[in-house]
Coordinates of C-alpha atoms in Angstrom, one line a residue:
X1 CA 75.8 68.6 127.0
X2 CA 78.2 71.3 125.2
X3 CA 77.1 72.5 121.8
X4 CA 77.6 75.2 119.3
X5 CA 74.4 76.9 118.5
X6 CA 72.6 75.3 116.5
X7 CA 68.7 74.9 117.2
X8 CA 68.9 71.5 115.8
X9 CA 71.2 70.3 117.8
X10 CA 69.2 72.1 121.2
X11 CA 66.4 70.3 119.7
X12 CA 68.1 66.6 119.7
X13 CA 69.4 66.8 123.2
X14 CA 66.1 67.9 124.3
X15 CA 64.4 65.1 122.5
X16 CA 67.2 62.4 123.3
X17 CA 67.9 63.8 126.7
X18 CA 65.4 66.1 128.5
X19 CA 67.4 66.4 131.5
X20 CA 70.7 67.3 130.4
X21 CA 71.8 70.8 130.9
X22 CA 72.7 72.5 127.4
X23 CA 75.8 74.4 127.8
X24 CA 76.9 76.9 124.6
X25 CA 80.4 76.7 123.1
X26 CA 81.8 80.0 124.0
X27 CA 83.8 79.7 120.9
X28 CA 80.8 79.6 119.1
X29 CA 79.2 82.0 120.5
X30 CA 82.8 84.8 120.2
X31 CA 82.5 83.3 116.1
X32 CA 78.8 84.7 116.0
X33 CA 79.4 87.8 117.0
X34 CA 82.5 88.1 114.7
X35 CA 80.5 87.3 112.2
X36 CA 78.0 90.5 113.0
X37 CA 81.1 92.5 113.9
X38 CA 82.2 91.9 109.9
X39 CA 78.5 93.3 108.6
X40 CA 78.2 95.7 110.8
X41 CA 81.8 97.1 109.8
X42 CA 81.4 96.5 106.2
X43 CA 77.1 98.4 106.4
X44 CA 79.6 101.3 107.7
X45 CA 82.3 101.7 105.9
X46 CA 81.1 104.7 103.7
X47 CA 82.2 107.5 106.9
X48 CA 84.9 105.1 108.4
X49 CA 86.9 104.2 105.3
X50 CA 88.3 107.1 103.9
X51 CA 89.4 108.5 107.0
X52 CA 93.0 110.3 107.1
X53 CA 95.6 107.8 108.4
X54 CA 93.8 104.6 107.8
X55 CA 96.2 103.3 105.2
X56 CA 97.9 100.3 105.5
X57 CA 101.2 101.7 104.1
X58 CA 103.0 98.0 104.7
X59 CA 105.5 98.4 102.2
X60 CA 106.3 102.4 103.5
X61 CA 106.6 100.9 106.7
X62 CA 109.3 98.5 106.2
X63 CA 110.8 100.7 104.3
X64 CA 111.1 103.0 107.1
X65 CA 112.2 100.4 109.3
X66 CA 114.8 99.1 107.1
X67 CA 116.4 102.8 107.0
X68 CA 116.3 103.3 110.1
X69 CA 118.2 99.9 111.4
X70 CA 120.6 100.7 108.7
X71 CA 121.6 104.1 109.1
X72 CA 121.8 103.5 112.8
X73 CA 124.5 100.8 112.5
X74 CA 126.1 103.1 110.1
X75 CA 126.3 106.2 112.7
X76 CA 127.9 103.8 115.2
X77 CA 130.4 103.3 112.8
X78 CA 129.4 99.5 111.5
X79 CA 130.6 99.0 108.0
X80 CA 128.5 98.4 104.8
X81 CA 129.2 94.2 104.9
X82 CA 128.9 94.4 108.5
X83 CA 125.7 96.0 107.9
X84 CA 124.6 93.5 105.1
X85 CA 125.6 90.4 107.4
X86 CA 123.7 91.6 110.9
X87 CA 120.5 92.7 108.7
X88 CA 120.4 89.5 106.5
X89 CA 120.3 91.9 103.8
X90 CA 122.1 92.1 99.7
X91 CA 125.0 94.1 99.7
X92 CA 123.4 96.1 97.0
X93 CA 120.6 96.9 99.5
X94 CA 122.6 98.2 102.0
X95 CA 124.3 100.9 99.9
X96 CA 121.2 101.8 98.3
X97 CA 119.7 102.6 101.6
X98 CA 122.9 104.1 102.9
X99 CA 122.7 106.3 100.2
X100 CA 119.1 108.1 100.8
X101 CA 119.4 110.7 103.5
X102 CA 115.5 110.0 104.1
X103 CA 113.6 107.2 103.9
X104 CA 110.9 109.1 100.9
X105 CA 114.3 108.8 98.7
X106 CA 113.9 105.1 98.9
X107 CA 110.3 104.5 97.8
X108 CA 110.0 104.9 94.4
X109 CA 106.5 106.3 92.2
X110 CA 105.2 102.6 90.6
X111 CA 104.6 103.0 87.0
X112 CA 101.9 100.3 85.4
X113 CA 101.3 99.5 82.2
X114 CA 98.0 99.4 80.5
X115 CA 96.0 97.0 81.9
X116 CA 92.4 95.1 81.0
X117 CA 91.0 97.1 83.7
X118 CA 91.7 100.0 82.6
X119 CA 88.2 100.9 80.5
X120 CA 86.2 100.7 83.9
X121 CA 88.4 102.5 86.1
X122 CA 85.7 105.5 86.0
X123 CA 83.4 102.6 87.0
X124 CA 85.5 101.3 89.9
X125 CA 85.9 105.2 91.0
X126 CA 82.5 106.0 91.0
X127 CA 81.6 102.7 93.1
X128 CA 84.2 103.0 95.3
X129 CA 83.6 106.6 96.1
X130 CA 79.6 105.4 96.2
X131 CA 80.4 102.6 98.2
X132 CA 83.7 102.7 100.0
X133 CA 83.8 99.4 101.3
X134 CA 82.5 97.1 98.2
X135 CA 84.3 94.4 97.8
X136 CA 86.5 93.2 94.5
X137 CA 84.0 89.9 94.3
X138 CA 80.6 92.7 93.5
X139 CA 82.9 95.4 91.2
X140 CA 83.9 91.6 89.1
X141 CA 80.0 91.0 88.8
X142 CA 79.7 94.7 87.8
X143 CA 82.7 94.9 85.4
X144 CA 81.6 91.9 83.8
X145 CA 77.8 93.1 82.7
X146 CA 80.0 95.8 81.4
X147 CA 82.1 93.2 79.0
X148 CA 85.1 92.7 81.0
X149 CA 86.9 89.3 80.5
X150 CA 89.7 89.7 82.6
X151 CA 90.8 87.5 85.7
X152 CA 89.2 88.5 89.3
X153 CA 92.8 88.5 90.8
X154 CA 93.7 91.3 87.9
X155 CA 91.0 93.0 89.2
X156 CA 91.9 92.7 92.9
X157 CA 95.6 93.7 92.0
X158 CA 94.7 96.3 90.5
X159 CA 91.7 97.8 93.1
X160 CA 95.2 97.2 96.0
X161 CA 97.3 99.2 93.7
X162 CA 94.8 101.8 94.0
X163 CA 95.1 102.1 90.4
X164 CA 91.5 102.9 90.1
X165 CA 91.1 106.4 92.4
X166 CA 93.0 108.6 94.9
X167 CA 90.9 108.1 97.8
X168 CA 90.5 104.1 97.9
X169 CA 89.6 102.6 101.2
X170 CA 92.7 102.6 103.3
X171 CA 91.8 99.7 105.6
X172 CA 89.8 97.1 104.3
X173 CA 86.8 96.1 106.1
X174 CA 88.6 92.4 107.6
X175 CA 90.8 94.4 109.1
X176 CA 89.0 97.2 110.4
X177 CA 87.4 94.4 112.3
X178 CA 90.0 92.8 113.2
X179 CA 91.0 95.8 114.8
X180 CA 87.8 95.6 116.9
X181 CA 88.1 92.5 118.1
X182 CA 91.5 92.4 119.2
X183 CA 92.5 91.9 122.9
X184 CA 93.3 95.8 123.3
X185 CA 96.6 95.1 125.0
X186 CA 97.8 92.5 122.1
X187 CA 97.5 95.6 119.6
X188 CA 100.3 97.4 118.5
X189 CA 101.3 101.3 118.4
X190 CA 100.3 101.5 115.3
X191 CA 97.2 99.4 115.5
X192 CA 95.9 101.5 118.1
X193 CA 96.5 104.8 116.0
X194 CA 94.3 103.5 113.4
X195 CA 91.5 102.0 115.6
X196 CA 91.7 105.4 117.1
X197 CA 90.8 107.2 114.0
X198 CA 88.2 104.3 112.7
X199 CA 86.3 104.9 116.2
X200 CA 86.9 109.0 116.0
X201 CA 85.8 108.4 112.2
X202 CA 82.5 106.9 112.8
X203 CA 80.3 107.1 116.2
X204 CA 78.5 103.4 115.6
X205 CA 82.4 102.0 115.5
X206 CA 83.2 103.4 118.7
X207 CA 79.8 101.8 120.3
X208 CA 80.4 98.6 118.5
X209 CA 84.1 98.2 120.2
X210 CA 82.4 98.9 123.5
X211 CA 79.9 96.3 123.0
X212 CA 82.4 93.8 121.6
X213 CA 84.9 94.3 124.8
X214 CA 81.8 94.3 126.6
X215 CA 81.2 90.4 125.6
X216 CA 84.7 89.4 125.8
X217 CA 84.5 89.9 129.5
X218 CA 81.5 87.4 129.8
X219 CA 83.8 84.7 127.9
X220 CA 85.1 84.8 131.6
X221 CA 83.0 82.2 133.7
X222 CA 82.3 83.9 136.4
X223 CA 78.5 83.7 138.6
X224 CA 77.6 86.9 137.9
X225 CA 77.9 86.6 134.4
X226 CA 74.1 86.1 133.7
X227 CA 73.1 89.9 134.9
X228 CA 75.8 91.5 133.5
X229 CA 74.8 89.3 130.1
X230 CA 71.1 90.8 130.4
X231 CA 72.8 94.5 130.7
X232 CA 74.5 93.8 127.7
X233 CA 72.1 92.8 126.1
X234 CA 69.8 95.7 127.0
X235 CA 72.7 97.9 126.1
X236 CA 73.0 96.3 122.3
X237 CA 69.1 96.8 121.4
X238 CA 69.6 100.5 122.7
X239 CA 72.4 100.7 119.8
X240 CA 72.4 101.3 116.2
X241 CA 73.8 97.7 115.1
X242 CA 70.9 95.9 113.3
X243 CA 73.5 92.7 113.0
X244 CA 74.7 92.8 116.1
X245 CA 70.6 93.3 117.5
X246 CA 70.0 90.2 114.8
X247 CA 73.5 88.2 117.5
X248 CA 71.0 89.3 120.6
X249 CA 68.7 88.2 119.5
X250 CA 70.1 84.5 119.1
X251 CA 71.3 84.5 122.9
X252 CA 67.9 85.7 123.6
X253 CA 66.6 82.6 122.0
X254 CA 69.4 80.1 123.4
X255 CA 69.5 82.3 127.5
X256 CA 69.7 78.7 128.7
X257 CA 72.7 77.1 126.8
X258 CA 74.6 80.5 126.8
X259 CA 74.1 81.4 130.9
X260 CA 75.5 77.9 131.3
X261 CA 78.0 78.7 129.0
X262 CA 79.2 82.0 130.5
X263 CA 78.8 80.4 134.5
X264 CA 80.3 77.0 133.7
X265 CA 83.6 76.1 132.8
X266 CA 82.6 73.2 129.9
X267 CA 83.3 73.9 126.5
X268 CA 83.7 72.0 123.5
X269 CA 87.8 72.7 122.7
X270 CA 88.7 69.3 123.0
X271 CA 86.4 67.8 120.8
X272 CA 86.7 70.6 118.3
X273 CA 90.7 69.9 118.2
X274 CA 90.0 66.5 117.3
X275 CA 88.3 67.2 114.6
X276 CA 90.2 69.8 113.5
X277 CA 93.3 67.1 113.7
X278 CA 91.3 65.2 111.8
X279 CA 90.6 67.5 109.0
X280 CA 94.4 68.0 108.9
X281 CA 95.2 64.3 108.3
X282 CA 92.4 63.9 105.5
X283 CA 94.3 67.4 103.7
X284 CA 97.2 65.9 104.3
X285 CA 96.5 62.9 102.3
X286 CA 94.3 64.7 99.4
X287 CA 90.8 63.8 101.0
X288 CA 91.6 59.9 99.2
X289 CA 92.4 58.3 102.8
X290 CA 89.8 55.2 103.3
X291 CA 88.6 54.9 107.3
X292 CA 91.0 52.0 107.6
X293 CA 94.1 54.5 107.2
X294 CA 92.7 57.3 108.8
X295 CA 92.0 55.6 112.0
X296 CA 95.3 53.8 111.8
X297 CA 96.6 57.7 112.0
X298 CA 94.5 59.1 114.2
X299 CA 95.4 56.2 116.8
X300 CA 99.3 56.6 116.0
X301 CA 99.0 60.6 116.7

């Protein structure tokens, strides 16, 4: 019986069917320890998150980009339509670009006018320099004790413009994450610069990607699995990751359902594409579909 993790659920097959062998979704179990990988990124963020080179810089990059491609077709003697036809760019684009003889000429120094956030940007600067990683949902709360009646996506705009101080966070804590628990091989250059500097920047990131690569490999059915799973999770406990201890602690509670889960090969991806299909249809339809339509869909799919 494949299930997520649930101690209800343990508890009904055990109660309807005693015998059964309880096998863990291995989804379920990678989403839990994504979920710990978030806190644990976010309880850190104050020595990780103003680290030189962690900014985004999306818009400077494709700017860069853009300059480049141009001003190469331009030194192999391509011409400015030429240009504007192979790039699938404005005319007007082109020549602006072919004009800068760097890339910094492009980007231009944003002016803002005065905004409702403006009376608790000492606020916001003082938090964020507190607090690095805080999110825009807690400042809001904050801002609005203070007598602030402006929109939380003002605030957010604002916070990304990095309107409020010099040294925002450059890499929000999602993505930091995100950086951690990406195959290593599927990240880019650039993404491996900057998960280089978030481990270099703080020593409990660079023990939390080993333990999260660590995992992955268990994912992997294999019949070892279940000793290399108790190393792992000797290893964790020996870390400084209290959410990632609080993770352990729920295969320590579950060793059955996940051994079977990282020696077998069942899982629950076909059932959970089903439902997810049938989540789809209901959106589809504005949630208003009776069971009469939606199994009429369902069986025509």
């Amino acid at each position: 019986m494949c299930r997520d993790g649930s101690a209800a659920y343990a508890q009904a097959v055990r109660d309807a069917l005693p015998s059964a062998v309880q096998v863990a979704d291995r989804w379920h179990l990678w989403h839990g320890l994504c979920d710990a990988v978030g806190k644990e990124v976010a309880a850190h963020s104050a020595c990780w998150a103003t680290a030189t080179g962690l900014r985004e810089g999306k818009l400077a990059e494709t700017t860069l980009q853009r300059w480049q491609q141009i001003h190469a077709l331009l030194n192999a003697g391509v011409g400015l339509l030429d240009c504007s036809r192979r790039l699938g760019l404005a005319m007007n684009t082109v020549k602006r670009y072919a004009r800068a003889a760097t890339p910094e000429r492009i980007q231009r120094v944003p002016k803002y006018r005065a905004c409702m956030v403006d009376p608790y940007r000492e606020h916001l600067r003082a938090r964020r320099q507190q607090e690095p990683g805080v999110g825009a949902t807690a400042l809001l709360t904050e801002i609005r004790a203070m007598g602030y009646n402006g929109s939380h996506n003002l605030l957010v705009r604002y916070l990304n413009q990095g309107r409020h101080l010099d040294d925002h966070p450059h890499l929000s804590p999602r993505r930091a994450a995100r950086l951690l628990l990406t195959r290593p091989e599927n990240l880019t250059e650039r993404q491996r610069e900057r998960l280089e500097l978030l481990t270099a920047a703080c020593s409990e990131m660079k023990t939390l990607a080993s333990v999260v690569r660590s995992f992955a490999v268990l994912l992997a059915p294999r019949k070892d699995n279940p000793a290399r799973l108790a190393e792992w999770t000797a290893a964790t406990r020996e870390a400084d990751l209290p959410h990632v201890h609080s993770f352990a602690r729920g295969i320590d509670q579950d060793t059955d359902a996940v051994t079977a889960a990282i020696t077998l090969e069942h899982h629950n991806g076909r059932t959970e594409g089903v439902n997810t299909k049938t989540k789809l249809l209901k959106r589809q339809m504005y949630g208003r579909a009776g069971f009469a339509l939606l199994r009429h869909r369902i069986l025509l799919g």
